[in-house]
Coordinates of N, CA and C in Angstrom, one line a residue:
M27 N 116.4 96.1 103.0 CA 115.3 95.2 103.1 C 114.6 95.0 102.0
P28 N 114.7 93.9 101.0 CA 113.8 93.6 100.1 C 112.0 93.7 100.4
Y29 N 111.4 94.3 99.3 CA 109.8 94.2 99.3 C 109.0 93.2 99.6
Y30 N 108.2 93.0 99.9 CA 107.6 91.5 100.3 C 106.2 91.5 98.6
Q31 N 106.9 90.1 98.4 CA 105.7 90.2 97.1 C 104.2 89.9 97.2
T32 N 103.7 89.3 98.5 CA 102.2 88.9 98.9 C 101.9 89.7 99.8
W33 N 100.7 89.9 99.8 CA 100.2 91.2 100.7 C 100.0 90.4 102.6
E34 N 99.3 89.0 101.9 CA 99.3 88.1 102.9 C 100.3 87.9 104.3
E35 N 101.4 87.7 103.2 CA 103.4 87.6 104.4 C 103.1 88.5 104.5
F36 N 103.1 89.5 104.2 CA 103.7 91.1 104.8 C 102.8 91.1 106.1
A37 N 101.6 90.9 105.5 CA 100.4 91.5 106.9 C 100.7 90.6 108.3
R38 N 101.0 89.6 107.8 CA 101.5 88.6 108.8 C 102.7 89.3 109.7
A39 N 103.7 89.2 109.2 CA 105.0 89.6 109.7 C 104.7 90.9 110.4
A40 N 104.2 92.1 109.7 CA 103.8 93.3 110.1 C 103.1 93.1 111.9
E41 N 102.1 92.2 111.6 CA 101.2 92.1 112.9 C 102.3 91.2 113.7
K42 N 103.0 90.1 113.8 CA 103.7 89.6 114.8 C 105.0 90.5 114.8
L43 N 105.5 91.1 114.0 CA 106.4 92.3 114.7 C 106.3 93.3 115.8
Y44 N 104.6 93.9 115.2 CA 104.2 94.8 116.7 C 104.3 94.3 117.7
L45 N 103.6 92.5 117.6 CA 103.1 92.0 119.4 C 104.4 91.4 119.6
T46 N 105.5 91.2 119.0 CA 106.9 91.1 119.7 C 107.3 92.5 120.8
D47 N 107.4 93.5 120.1 CA 108.0 94.5 120.9 C 107.1 96.1 120.4
P48 N 105.8 95.8 121.0 CA 105.1 97.5 120.6 C 105.5 98.7 120.9
M49 N 106.7 98.8 121.8 CA 107.4 100.3 122.3 C 108.3 100.6 121.2
K50 N 108.7 100.1 120.2 CA 109.7 100.4 119.7 C 109.7 100.3 118.1
V51 N 108.2 99.1 117.9 CA 107.6 99.6 116.2 C 107.4 101.0 115.7
R52 N 107.2 101.4 114.8 CA 106.7 102.4 113.6 C 106.5 101.9 112.5
V53 N 105.4 102.7 112.4 CA 104.7 102.6 110.4 C 104.9 103.6 109.6
V54 N 105.2 103.5 109.2 CA 105.5 104.7 107.8 C 104.8 104.0 106.6
L55 N 103.5 105.2 106.0 CA 103.3 105.0 104.8 C 103.5 106.5 103.6
K56 N 104.0 105.9 102.8 CA 104.6 106.6 101.7 C 103.9 106.5 100.5
Y57 N 103.5 108.0 99.9 CA 102.5 107.6 98.3 C 103.6 108.6 97.4
R58 N 103.8 107.9 96.3 CA 104.7 108.8 95.7 C 103.6 109.2 94.6
H59 N 102.8 110.5 94.3 CA 102.2 110.7 92.7 C 102.7 110.0 91.4
C60 N 104.1 111.0 91.3 CA 104.6 110.8 90.2 C 105.2 108.7 89.4
D61 N 105.3 108.1 90.7 CA 104.7 106.7 90.3 C 103.3 106.2 90.5
G62 N 103.1 106.8 91.1 CA 101.9 106.0 91.1 C 102.0 104.9 92.5
N63 N 103.2 104.9 93.1 CA 102.8 103.7 94.3 C 102.7 104.1 95.5
L64 N 102.4 103.3 96.4 CA 102.2 103.6 97.6 C 103.1 102.0 99.1
C65 N 103.8 102.7 99.7 CA 104.5 102.0 100.1 C 104.4 102.0 102.2
I66 N 104.1 100.6 102.5 CA 104.4 100.5 103.9 C 105.2 100.0 104.3
K67 N 105.9 100.6 105.2 CA 107.0 100.0 106.0 C 106.9 100.3 107.5
V68 N 106.8 98.8 108.3 CA 106.8 98.9 109.6 C 108.3 98.2 110.3
T69 N 108.9 98.7 110.7 CA 110.3 98.7 111.7 C 110.2 99.0 113.1
D70 N 111.5 98.5 113.6 CA 111.5 97.9 114.8 C 113.0 98.7 115.3
D71 N 113.8 98.8 114.0 CA 115.0 99.0 114.0 C 116.2 97.6 113.9
A72 N 115.6 96.9 114.1 CA 116.5 95.6 113.8 C 116.1 95.0 112.2
V73 N 114.7 94.9 112.6 CA 113.9 94.2 111.3 C 113.1 95.2 110.6
C74 N 113.4 95.0 109.2 CA 112.5 96.6 108.5 C 111.5 95.7 107.3
L75 N 110.3 95.8 107.5 CA 109.2 95.0 106.9 C 108.7 96.4 105.6
Q76 N 108.8 95.7 104.2 CA 108.6 96.4 103.0 C 107.3 95.7 102.1
Y77 N 106.4 96.8 101.9 CA 105.3 96.5 100.9 C 105.5 97.6 100.0
K78 N 105.4 97.3 98.5 CA 104.7 98.9 97.5 C 103.8 97.9 96.5
T79 N 103.1 98.9 96.7 CA 101.8 98.2 95.5 C 101.6 99.3 94.5
D80 N 101.0 99.4 93.3 CA 100.4 100.5 92.8 C 99.1 99.9 92.3
Q81 N 98.4 98.7 92.7 CA 96.8 98.8 92.7 C 96.1 99.6 93.9
A82 N 95.3 99.7 93.0 CA 94.2 100.4 93.3 C 93.6 99.7 94.8
Q83 N 93.2 98.4 94.5 CA 92.6 97.4 95.8 C 93.4 97.1 97.1
D84 N 94.6 97.4 96.7 CA 95.9 96.8 97.7 C 95.6 98.2 98.5
V85 N 95.1 99.1 98.3 CA 94.6 100.4 99.3 C 94.3 100.5 100.6
K86 N 92.8 99.2 100.2 CA 92.1 99.1 101.2 C 92.9 98.1 102.3
K87 N 93.0 97.7 101.9 CA 94.1 96.1 102.9 C 94.9 97.2 103.7
I88 N 95.8 98.0 102.8 CA 96.8 98.6 103.8 C 96.0 99.4 104.9
E89 N 94.9 99.9 104.8 CA 94.2 101.6 105.3 C 93.8 100.1 106.3
K90 N 93.4 98.6 106.4 CA 92.8 98.3 107.3 C 93.8 97.7 108.0
L91 N 95.0 97.0 107.7 CA 96.0 96.4 108.4 C 96.7 98.1 109.3
H92 N 96.8 99.2 108.6 CA 97.2 100.3 109.2 C 96.3 100.6 110.2
G93 N 94.9 100.7 110.0 CA 94.1 100.6 111.4 C 94.2 99.4 112.4
K94 N 94.3 98.1 112.2 CA 94.6 97.4 113.2 C 95.3 97.8 113.7
L95 N 96.6 97.9 113.6 CA 98.3 98.3 114.1 C 97.5 99.1 115.6
M96 N 96.7 100.6 114.9 CA 97.1 101.6 115.3 C 96.0 101.5 116.6
R97 N 94.9 100.5 116.6 CA 94.0 99.6 117.2 C 94.8 99.2 118.5
L98 N 96.1 98.3 118.1 CA 96.9 98.2 119.2 C 97.7 99.1 120.1
M99 N 97.8 100.2 119.3 CA 98.9 101.2 119.9 C 98.2 101.5 121.0
V100 N 96.9 101.9 120.6 CA 96.0 102.6 121.7 C 95.6 101.8 122.5
S101 N 95.3 100.5 122.4 CA 94.8 99.7 123.7 C 95.1 99.5 124.8
K102 N 95.0 99.4 125.7 CA 95.4 99.1 126.9 C 95.9 97.9 127.1
E103 N 95.5 97.1 126.7 CA 95.9 95.6 126.8 C 96.9 95.3 125.5
S104 N 97.9 95.2 125.8 CA 98.6 94.8 124.6 C 98.2 93.7 123.6
G105 N 97.8 92.2 124.3 CA 97.7 91.6 123.7 C 95.9 91.5 123.1
A106 N 95.3 92.3 123.6 CA 93.7 92.5 123.5 C 93.7 93.2 121.9
M107 N 92.7 91.9 120.8 CA 93.3 92.3 119.4 C 91.8 92.3 118.9
E108 N 90.9 92.8 117.9 CA 89.9 92.4 117.2 C 90.3 91.1 116.0
T109 N 89.4 90.5 116.2 CA 89.4 89.5 114.8 C 88.5 90.1 113.8
D110 N 89.1 90.0 112.9 CA 88.5 89.9 111.9 C 87.5 89.0 111.4

């Protein structure tokens, strides 16, 4: 699966993928120090979404999305989500 070019597009697709079937979705973060790249992958084994960056400002965006997905995973109601 190719990488998404824009962060907004990736974030919307990742959130939508999680909300369709929360029990199957996995989130993987991978940092390669030698390249300076941070990759985030969201998959449910049928669909794989990937975003890669080497920009420091994107790290905060990735951290925010990761936190949002983690809050969704631990919340009791599958549809209850905080709005930013």
